[in-house]
Amino acid sequence: MKPLLGVLALVTLLSPGLACPAPCSCSTKKNGRLLAECAYRELRDVPRGLSPNVTILTLSANRLGRLGRASLAEVPELQSLWLGYNHISSVEPGAFAALPHLKNLDLSHNRLADFPWQDLRNLSALQILKLSNNRLAAVPRGALAGLRELRSLWLNDNELATLARGTFEGLPALAQLQLFHNPFNCSCKLFWLKEWAHDTSVVLSRAGSTLCAAPARLRGRPVTDIPGALCVPPSAQLTYLSGPATAGPQDGLTLTLHCSVAGSPPPEIRWQIRTAGRRVDIHGPTVARDGGAKAGRQRFLAFKNGTMAIPDFGKEDEGTYTCVAVNDVGTRDVSVNVALAGSANPAEELPRDDPQAGHPGGHSCAKGDELDPSGMGEKLVIVYRVSGQARSGAGAREFRLGILPLALGLLLW
């Protein structure tokens, strides 16, 4: 009998399922999970010697200051990790990445100014994430993507001034969100949050305490009550002008597009040019205040007022010209396809199925006309045609403008 008892004692001592470091107390729960209780122990580091079978680890109310990459390497089966009320100011990337079964993570009441958001990519089982009462100033765009099981997210009592549009998209299980007691700047960059809060079924806990800290005129006002008149998504509309140069036979057509935009705050204008031989994205004017083209941008002249000019427009410039209006509330674009053709008799080149050609009352556009979506169909191709006189080189070049409505889509609004 004594030899048998000795063997059992040895097995007990060596069993990894029961290994427990001295500062902690370990026990097996009724559901079979192994709990390591290490709270209120004045610990400065995660204790070593934990069993790899531990599924619940409580380290709350200690004196932990940082978590290294290998701090939790001994407990890969963790499902719940409680680290609240410590002094944690640093978490090394990778500290949580090796815990794929983690469901509950509590880091509230610490000193975190940053968090290894990339670790969340491996925590697809996460259901509760508590980061409240820290010093977080930002949540990176897409940081929460993929947390499809996340039910409760605590970000209250941090230093968040804004949140990227779509921060809480892709969280189908989210039921509770805490954002109160953050110094939100209620500019139009945050207007999306108001719209999201009104449309979602997620409970925004203490919404009345989720207040604007800036600008001054909105200070103390709930984030969910930002006046809609201050933030209007952009609209955009294209008009066009074309005309021949008259200096001599070598001069060609100058195509001029003008993009009129509206919205609040005033939208920024960008251009996208797609031709057979090039793709050009223009963010901001390419023409300086003195009227000169900026270095490297002489081909496409973009002015601050929304005008785009392409001197000596030729076949190589055929393609799609898109004006994009962008402000803090959204983005809108309008496109036009431009083609250049030459003929002694331009009318013969118009397609026979042109729904506007040859019909009384059919829509026509002279130079400078606005592109009217009500009369143009859904896509527009502008064809500049060279007259017989211009082809012969006699006198200044003349150009005629043909309009080809197509059933593809003019994105005016």
Short mmCIF file of C-alpha atoms in Angstrom, two decimals:
data_model
loop_
_atom_site.label_atom_id
_atom_site.label_comp_id
_atom_site.label_asym_id
_atom_site.label_seq_id
_atom_site.Cartn_x
_atom_site.Cartn_y
_atom_site.Cartn_z
CA MET A 1 0.00 0.00 0.00
CA LYS A 2 2.80 2.40 0.89
CA PRO A 3 4.55 2.02 -2.49
CA LEU A 4 1.24 2.81 -4.23
CA LEU A 5 0.73 5.97 -2.19
CA GLY A 6 4.27 7.05 -3.01
CA VAL A 7 3.66 6.64 -6.72
CA LEU A 8 0.44 8.66 -6.51
CA ALA A 9 2.23 11.43 -4.65
CA LEU A 10 4.97 11.55 -7.25
CA VAL A 11 2.44 11.67 -10.09
CA THR A 12 0.67 14.50 -8.31
CA LEU A 13 3.87 16.50 -7.96
CA LEU A 14 4.87 15.99 -11.57
CA SER A 15 1.43 16.52 -13.10
CA PRO A 16 1.48 19.65 -15.29
CA GLY A 17 -2.23 20.10 -14.77
CA LEU A 18 -1.63 20.88 -11.09
CA ALA A 19 1.61 22.87 -11.31
CA CYS A 20 1.17 26.15 -9.46
CA PRO A 21 3.79 28.79 -8.59
CA ALA A 22 4.11 29.75 -4.92
CA PRO A 23 2.48 33.21 -5.09
CA CYS A 24 -0.70 31.78 -6.65
CA SER A 25 -3.43 29.37 -5.64
CA CYS A 26 -4.70 26.95 -8.25
CA SER A 27 -7.88 24.92 -8.44
CA THR A 28 -10.01 23.02 -10.89
CA LYS A 29 -13.47 24.41 -11.58
CA LYS A 30 -16.57 22.26 -11.97
CA ASN A 31 -16.44 22.70 -15.72
CA GLY A 32 -12.92 21.25 -15.74
CA ARG A 33 -11.15 24.55 -16.30
CA LEU A 34 -8.00 25.17 -14.31
CA LEU A 35 -7.92 28.47 -12.43
CA ALA A 36 -4.71 30.19 -11.36
CA GLU A 37 -5.56 32.87 -8.83
CA CYS A 38 -2.68 35.36 -8.54
CA ALA A 39 -4.50 38.60 -7.71
CA TYR A 40 -3.49 40.95 -4.86
CA ARG A 41 -0.01 39.48 -4.52
CA GLU A 42 2.11 42.60 -5.14
CA LEU A 43 3.57 40.84 -8.19
CA ARG A 44 5.83 42.83 -10.52
CA ASP A 45 6.04 40.12 -13.18
CA VAL A 46 3.88 37.28 -14.44
CA PRO A 47 4.88 34.31 -12.23
CA ARG A 48 6.79 31.48 -13.84
CA GLY A 49 5.91 27.82 -13.49
CA LEU A 50 2.23 28.05 -14.42
CA SER A 51 0.65 24.90 -15.78
CA PRO A 52 0.13 24.89 -19.56
CA ASN A 53 -3.43 23.70 -18.85
CA VAL A 54 -4.45 26.92 -17.08
CA THR A 55 -7.51 28.40 -18.78
CA ILE A 56 -8.26 31.21 -16.30
CA LEU A 57 -5.47 33.46 -15.02
CA THR A 58 -6.20 36.26 -12.58
CA LEU A 59 -3.44 38.83 -12.14
CA SER A 60 -5.56 41.80 -11.15
CA ALA A 61 -4.48 44.37 -8.56
CA ASN A 62 -0.75 43.69 -8.66
CA ARG A 63 2.21 45.90 -9.55
CA LEU A 64 2.87 44.64 -13.08
CA GLY A 65 4.54 47.33 -15.17
CA ARG A 66 4.96 45.66 -18.56
CA LEU A 67 4.21 42.48 -20.46
CA GLY A 68 6.99 41.03 -22.58
CA ARG A 69 6.49 38.92 -25.66
CA ALA A 70 7.07 35.70 -23.70
CA SER A 71 5.25 36.68 -20.50
CA LEU A 72 2.31 34.37 -21.23
CA ALA A 73 4.10 31.69 -23.23
CA GLU A 74 3.50 29.07 -20.53
CA VAL A 75 -0.30 29.28 -20.74
CA PRO A 76 -1.33 28.82 -24.40
CA GLU A 77 -4.76 27.44 -23.43
CA LEU A 78 -5.91 30.63 -21.70
CA GLN A 79 -9.55 31.57 -22.18
CA SER A 80 -9.77 34.35 -19.59
CA LEU A 81 -7.00 36.77 -18.61
CA TRP A 82 -7.61 39.41 -15.96
CA LEU A 83 -4.94 42.13 -15.74
CA GLY A 84 -6.95 45.07 -14.43
CA TYR A 85 -5.72 47.50 -11.79
CA ASN A 86 -2.00 47.15 -12.45
CA HIS A 87 0.63 49.67 -13.56
CA ILE A 88 1.03 48.28 -17.08
CA SER A 89 2.35 50.96 -19.43
CA SER A 90 3.87 48.70 -22.09
CA VAL A 91 2.79 45.52 -23.84
CA GLU A 92 5.27 44.08 -26.30
CA PRO A 93 3.78 43.04 -29.66
CA GLY A 94 3.15 39.30 -29.66
CA ALA A 95 2.32 39.09 -25.95
CA PHE A 96 -1.27 37.98 -26.73
CA ALA A 97 -0.80 36.62 -30.24
CA ALA A 98 -0.15 33.05 -29.01
CA LEU A 99 -3.47 32.84 -27.11
CA PRO A 100 -5.91 31.74 -29.83
CA HIS A 101 -8.51 30.49 -27.32
CA LEU A 102 -8.74 33.76 -25.40
CA LYS A 103 -12.33 34.89 -24.85
CA ASN A 104 -11.98 37.49 -22.09
CA LEU A 105 -9.19 40.06 -21.85
CA ASP A 106 -9.25 42.74 -19.16
CA LEU A 107 -6.55 45.44 -19.19
CA SER A 108 -8.64 48.16 -17.60
CA HIS A 109 -7.23 50.60 -15.06
CA ASN A 110 -3.66 50.55 -16.30
CA ARG A 111 -1.36 53.12 -17.92
CA LEU A 112 -1.45 52.06 -21.56
CA ALA A 113 -0.82 54.78 -24.11
CA ASP A 114 -0.45 52.14 -26.82
CA PHE A 115 -1.67 48.62 -27.39
CA PRO A 116 -0.44 45.83 -29.73
CA TRP A 117 -3.55 45.99 -31.90
CA GLN A 118 -2.00 43.59 -34.39
CA ASP A 119 -2.25 40.81 -31.78
CA LEU A 120 -6.04 40.93 -32.10
CA ARG A 121 -5.78 39.29 -35.53
CA ASN A 122 -5.08 35.99 -33.78
CA LEU A 123 -7.81 36.38 -31.16
CA SER A 124 -10.82 35.44 -33.25
CA ALA A 125 -12.56 33.88 -30.21
CA LEU A 126 -12.44 37.10 -28.17
CA GLN A 127 -15.80 38.04 -26.65
CA ILE A 128 -14.95 40.69 -24.05
CA LEU A 129 -12.22 43.33 -24.39
CA LYS A 130 -11.75 45.84 -21.59
CA LEU A 131 -9.31 48.69 -22.26
CA SER A 132 -11.06 51.30 -20.16
CA ASN A 133 -9.29 53.70 -17.82
CA ASN A 134 -6.03 53.86 -19.75
CA ARG A 135 -4.29 56.55 -21.80
CA LEU A 136 -5.15 55.41 -25.30
CA ALA A 137 -5.31 58.29 -27.78
CA ALA A 138 -6.19 56.31 -30.90
CA VAL A 139 -7.67 53.10 -32.25
CA PRO A 140 -6.03 52.38 -35.62
CA ARG A 141 -8.27 51.94 -38.64
CA GLY A 142 -9.20 48.27 -38.96
CA ALA A 143 -7.76 47.35 -35.56
CA LEU A 144 -10.91 45.43 -34.55
CA ALA A 145 -11.58 43.78 -37.90
CA GLY A 146 -12.09 40.05 -37.63
CA LEU A 147 -13.36 39.97 -34.03
CA ARG A 148 -16.63 38.39 -35.07
CA GLU A 149 -17.34 36.98 -31.60
CA LEU A 150 -16.73 40.25 -29.73
CA ARG A 151 -19.78 41.09 -27.61
CA SER A 152 -18.55 43.77 -25.22
CA LEU A 153 -15.97 46.50 -25.85
CA TRP A 154 -14.86 48.97 -23.19
CA LEU A 155 -12.95 52.05 -24.36
CA ASN A 156 -14.26 54.54 -21.86
CA ASP A 157 -12.05 56.83 -19.77
CA ASN A 158 -9.22 57.13 -22.26
CA GLU A 159 -7.86 60.03 -24.32
CA LEU A 160 -9.68 59.39 -27.59
CA ALA A 161 -10.34 62.57 -29.55
CA THR A 162 -11.70 60.85 -32.65
CA LEU A 163 -12.35 57.43 -34.16
CA ALA A 164 -11.82 56.35 -37.76
CA ARG A 165 -14.92 55.79 -39.84
CA GLY A 166 -15.96 52.13 -39.71
CA THR A 167 -14.10 51.33 -36.48
CA PHE A 168 -16.98 49.14 -35.29
CA GLU A 169 -17.92 47.58 -38.61
CA GLY A 170 -17.30 43.86 -39.01
CA LEU A 171 -18.32 43.15 -35.40
CA PRO A 172 -21.61 41.27 -35.90
CA ALA A 173 -21.85 40.06 -32.30
CA LEU A 174 -21.17 43.43 -30.65
CA ALA A 175 -23.92 44.21 -28.14
CA GLN A 176 -22.33 46.66 -25.69
CA LEU A 177 -19.96 49.57 -26.32
CA GLN A 178 -18.57 52.00 -23.75
CA LEU A 179 -17.04 55.26 -25.01
CA PHE A 180 -17.90 57.75 -22.30
CA HIS A 181 -15.38 60.06 -20.63
CA ASN A 182 -13.20 60.61 -23.68
CA PRO A 183 -12.23 64.11 -24.93
CA PHE A 184 -13.93 63.78 -28.29
CA ASN A 185 -13.39 66.47 -30.90
CA CYS A 186 -16.79 66.59 -32.57
CA SER A 187 -15.59 67.70 -35.97
CA CYS A 188 -17.17 66.21 -39.05
CA LYS A 189 -14.57 63.44 -38.90
CA LEU A 190 -16.64 62.02 -36.05
CA PHE A 191 -20.05 62.64 -37.61
CA TRP A 192 -20.17 59.04 -38.81
CA LEU A 193 -20.35 57.91 -35.16
CA LYS A 194 -23.59 59.81 -34.66
CA GLU A 195 -25.13 58.15 -37.71
CA TRP A 196 -23.83 54.73 -36.69
CA ALA A 197 -25.18 55.10 -33.13
CA HIS A 198 -28.62 55.98 -34.49
CA ASP A 199 -28.73 53.02 -36.87
CA THR A 200 -27.12 50.25 -34.80
CA SER A 201 -28.69 47.87 -32.30
CA VAL A 202 -25.53 48.04 -30.16
CA VAL A 203 -26.14 49.54 -26.71
CA LEU A 204 -23.95 52.62 -26.30
CA SER A 205 -23.59 52.59 -22.53
CA ARG A 206 -23.97 55.97 -20.83
CA ALA A 207 -24.46 57.72 -24.15
CA GLY A 208 -25.37 60.87 -22.24
CA SER A 209 -21.83 60.94 -20.83
CA THR A 210 -20.22 60.45 -24.24
CA LEU A 211 -19.64 64.15 -24.78
CA CYS A 212 -17.85 66.57 -27.06
CA ALA A 213 -14.81 68.31 -25.58
CA ALA A 214 -14.28 70.40 -28.72
CA PRO A 215 -14.99 72.57 -30.64
CA ALA A 216 -16.02 75.15 -28.07
CA ARG A 217 -19.52 75.61 -29.50
CA LEU A 218 -20.28 71.90 -28.98
CA ARG A 219 -18.46 71.34 -25.70
CA GLY A 220 -20.61 69.31 -23.31
CA ARG A 221 -22.99 68.18 -26.06
CA PRO A 222 -23.49 64.42 -26.60
CA VAL A 223 -21.53 63.02 -29.52
CA THR A 224 -24.77 61.50 -30.76
CA ASP A 225 -26.25 65.00 -31.09
CA ILE A 226 -23.79 66.68 -33.48
CA PRO A 227 -25.93 69.04 -35.64
CA GLY A 228 -26.40 67.58 -39.09
CA ALA A 229 -26.27 71.01 -40.76
CA LEU A 230 -22.59 71.29 -39.86
CA CYS A 231 -21.64 68.14 -41.76
CA VAL A 232 -22.94 67.67 -45.29
CA PRO A 233 -21.51 65.01 -47.63
CA PRO A 234 -20.03 66.32 -50.87
CA SER A 235 -21.75 66.66 -54.21
CA ALA A 236 -19.98 67.13 -57.52
CA GLN A 237 -20.88 68.19 -61.05
CA LEU A 238 -18.80 68.54 -64.20
CA THR A 239 -19.00 71.21 -66.87
CA TYR A 240 -16.73 71.39 -69.85
CA LEU A 241 -15.30 73.85 -72.35
CA SER A 242 -13.28 73.23 -75.46
CA GLY A 243 -11.78 75.49 -78.05
CA PRO A 244 -9.01 75.67 -80.62
CA ALA A 245 -5.93 77.76 -80.18
CA THR A 246 -5.61 80.47 -82.81
CA ALA A 247 -1.91 81.20 -82.72
CA GLY A 248 -1.06 78.98 -85.65
CA PRO A 249 -1.60 75.67 -87.41
CA GLN A 250 0.58 73.79 -84.92
CA ASP A 251 -1.65 74.66 -82.00
CA GLY A 252 -4.32 72.14 -81.00
CA LEU A 253 -7.39 71.73 -78.86
CA THR A 254 -7.38 72.66 -75.19
CA LEU A 255 -9.87 70.59 -73.22
CA THR A 256 -11.10 72.27 -70.06
CA LEU A 257 -13.18 70.51 -67.43
CA HIS A 258 -14.59 72.28 -64.41
CA CYS A 259 -15.68 70.40 -61.29
CA SER A 260 -18.19 72.23 -59.12
CA VAL A 261 -18.44 70.82 -55.60
CA ALA A 262 -20.47 71.55 -52.50
CA GLY A 263 -20.57 70.22 -48.97
CA SER A 264 -19.62 71.05 -45.40
CA PRO A 265 -16.78 71.25 -44.66
CA PRO A 266 -15.82 72.42 -48.19
CA PRO A 267 -14.66 69.36 -50.15
CA GLU A 268 -11.14 68.84 -51.44
CA ILE A 269 -10.98 68.22 -55.18
CA ARG A 270 -8.92 65.38 -56.62
CA TRP A 271 -8.61 64.15 -60.18
CA GLN A 272 -8.18 60.64 -61.55
CA ILE A 273 -7.14 60.30 -65.20
CA ARG A 274 -7.20 56.92 -66.90
CA THR A 275 -5.99 56.67 -70.50
CA ALA A 276 -4.70 53.76 -72.52
CA GLY A 277 -1.12 54.66 -71.68
CA ARG A 278 -1.21 56.17 -68.22
CA ARG A 279 -2.94 56.43 -64.87
CA VAL A 280 -2.61 59.76 -63.11
CA ASP A 281 -3.92 60.68 -59.65
CA ILE A 282 -3.80 64.36 -58.78
CA HIS A 283 -4.37 65.45 -55.21
CA GLY A 284 -4.58 69.21 -55.14
CA PRO A 285 -3.66 71.94 -57.63
CA THR A 286 -0.78 71.48 -60.07
CA VAL A 287 -0.76 75.18 -60.93
CA ALA A 288 0.93 77.54 -58.49
CA ARG A 289 -0.61 80.81 -57.38
CA ASP A 290 1.48 82.72 -59.89
CA GLY A 291 -0.05 80.68 -62.70
CA GLY A 292 2.98 78.50 -63.40
CA ALA A 293 2.77 74.74 -63.47
CA LYS A 294 4.46 72.92 -60.61
CA ALA A 295 7.50 70.82 -61.44
CA GLY A 296 6.61 67.57 -63.17
CA ARG A 297 2.94 68.49 -63.62
CA GLN A 298 2.92 70.47 -66.86
CA ARG A 299 0.69 68.02 -68.81
CA PHE A 300 -2.47 68.22 -66.72
CA LEU A 301 -3.17 71.65 -65.27
CA ALA A 302 -5.33 71.41 -62.14
CA PHE A 303 -6.38 74.73 -60.62
CA LYS A 304 -7.47 75.38 -57.06
CA ASN A 305 -10.97 76.42 -58.20
CA GLY A 306 -11.72 72.94 -59.61
CA THR A 307 -10.74 73.54 -63.24
CA MET A 308 -8.67 71.00 -65.17
CA ALA A 309 -7.03 72.02 -68.47
CA ILE A 310 -5.25 69.72 -70.93
CA PRO A 311 -3.46 71.77 -73.61
CA ASP A 312 -2.92 70.23 -77.08
CA PHE A 313 -5.42 67.46 -76.36
CA GLY A 314 -4.61 64.49 -78.58
CA LYS A 315 -5.47 60.84 -79.14
CA GLU A 316 -3.12 59.78 -76.35
CA ASP A 317 -5.25 61.80 -73.92
CA GLU A 318 -8.46 59.90 -74.63
CA GLY A 319 -9.89 58.18 -71.58
CA THR A 320 -11.85 58.68 -68.40
CA TYR A 321 -11.55 61.88 -66.41
CA THR A 322 -12.93 61.71 -62.88
CA CYS A 323 -13.35 64.49 -60.36
CA VAL A 324 -13.45 63.24 -56.77
CA ALA A 325 -14.86 65.46 -54.02
CA VAL A 326 -13.72 64.50 -50.52
CA ASN A 327 -14.58 65.90 -47.12
CA ASP A 328 -14.77 64.52 -43.59
CA VAL A 329 -18.27 63.20 -44.16
CA GLY A 330 -17.77 61.23 -47.35
CA THR A 331 -16.65 61.03 -50.97
CA ARG A 332 -18.45 61.62 -54.26
CA ASP A 333 -17.16 61.42 -57.81
CA VAL A 334 -18.24 62.37 -61.31
CA SER A 335 -16.69 60.93 -64.46
CA VAL A 336 -16.71 61.64 -68.16
CA ASN A 337 -15.17 59.64 -71.01
CA VAL A 338 -13.43 61.77 -73.61
CA ALA A 339 -12.53 60.66 -77.13
CA LEU A 340 -11.07 62.57 -80.10
CA ALA A 341 -11.84 61.77 -83.73
CA GLY A 342 -11.28 63.55 -87.02
CA SER A 343 -13.42 63.48 -90.15
CA ALA A 344 -14.28 65.57 -93.17
CA ASN A 345 -17.92 64.85 -92.41
CA PRO A 346 -18.33 64.39 -88.64
CA ALA A 347 -22.03 63.58 -88.84
CA GLU A 348 -21.26 60.33 -90.67
CA GLU A 349 -19.31 59.09 -87.68
CA LEU A 350 -22.14 59.44 -85.20
CA PRO A 351 -23.45 55.96 -84.27
CA ARG A 352 -26.73 55.09 -85.94
CA ASP A 353 -28.30 54.02 -82.65
CA ASP A 354 -27.65 57.41 -81.05
CA PRO A 355 -30.97 58.05 -79.28
CA GLN A 356 -30.51 61.84 -79.53
CA ALA A 357 -29.34 62.10 -83.15
CA GLY A 358 -31.86 63.25 -85.75
CA HIS A 359 -34.82 63.64 -83.35
CA PRO A 360 -36.58 66.97 -82.96
CA GLY A 361 -36.15 68.18 -79.43
CA GLY A 362 -33.18 65.91 -78.89
CA HIS A 363 -30.66 67.12 -76.31
CA SER A 364 -27.63 68.97 -77.53
CA CYS A 365 -24.71 70.53 -75.65
CA ALA A 366 -22.74 73.50 -76.85
CA LYS A 367 -19.31 74.33 -75.53
CA GLY A 368 -19.57 75.21 -71.90
CA ASP A 369 -22.91 73.49 -71.36
CA GLU A 370 -23.41 71.65 -68.12
CA LEU A 371 -23.53 67.89 -68.28
CA ASP A 372 -27.20 67.32 -67.54
CA PRO A 373 -27.88 63.87 -66.07
CA SER A 374 -31.57 64.12 -66.89
CA GLY A 375 -30.93 64.30 -70.64
CA MET A 376 -27.71 62.44 -71.12
CA GLY A 377 -28.40 58.87 -70.13
CA GLU A 378 -25.98 57.24 -67.75
CA LYS A 379 -22.60 57.71 -69.36
CA LEU A 380 -21.21 60.33 -71.66
CA VAL A 381 -18.50 60.21 -74.28
CA ILE A 382 -17.41 63.54 -75.73
CA VAL A 383 -16.00 63.26 -79.23
CA TYR A 384 -14.10 66.23 -80.63
CA ARG A 385 -14.18 66.18 -84.43
CA VAL A 386 -11.85 68.08 -86.75
CA SER A 387 -13.48 69.85 -89.71
CA GLY A 388 -12.32 69.47 -93.28
CA GLN A 389 -10.73 72.91 -93.20
CA ALA A 390 -8.67 71.99 -90.17
CA ARG A 391 -7.56 68.71 -91.77
CA SER A 392 -6.29 70.62 -94.80
CA GLY A 393 -4.32 72.95 -92.53
CA ALA A 394 -5.95 76.08 -93.98
CA GLY A 395 -6.35 78.75 -91.37
CA ALA A 396 -6.94 78.18 -87.69
CA ARG A 397 -8.18 74.74 -86.61
CA GLU A 398 -11.89 74.31 -85.93
CA PHE A 399 -13.47 71.66 -83.74
CA ARG A 400 -16.98 70.34 -83.44
CA LEU A 401 -18.39 68.64 -80.43
CA GLY A 402 -20.41 65.46 -80.60
CA ILE A 403 -22.26 63.90 -77.66
CA LEU A 404 -22.70 60.11 -77.48
CA PRO A 405 -25.01 59.01 -74.66
CA LEU A 406 -24.32 55.40 -73.64
CA ALA A 407 -26.10 53.11 -71.17
CA LEU A 408 -23.16 52.70 -68.82
CA GLY A 409 -23.52 55.30 -66.13
CA LEU A 410 -22.50 58.96 -65.75
CA LEU A 411 -21.58 59.30 -62.07
CA LEU A 412 -22.69 62.85 -61.49
CA TRP A 413 -24.06 62.44 -58.00
#
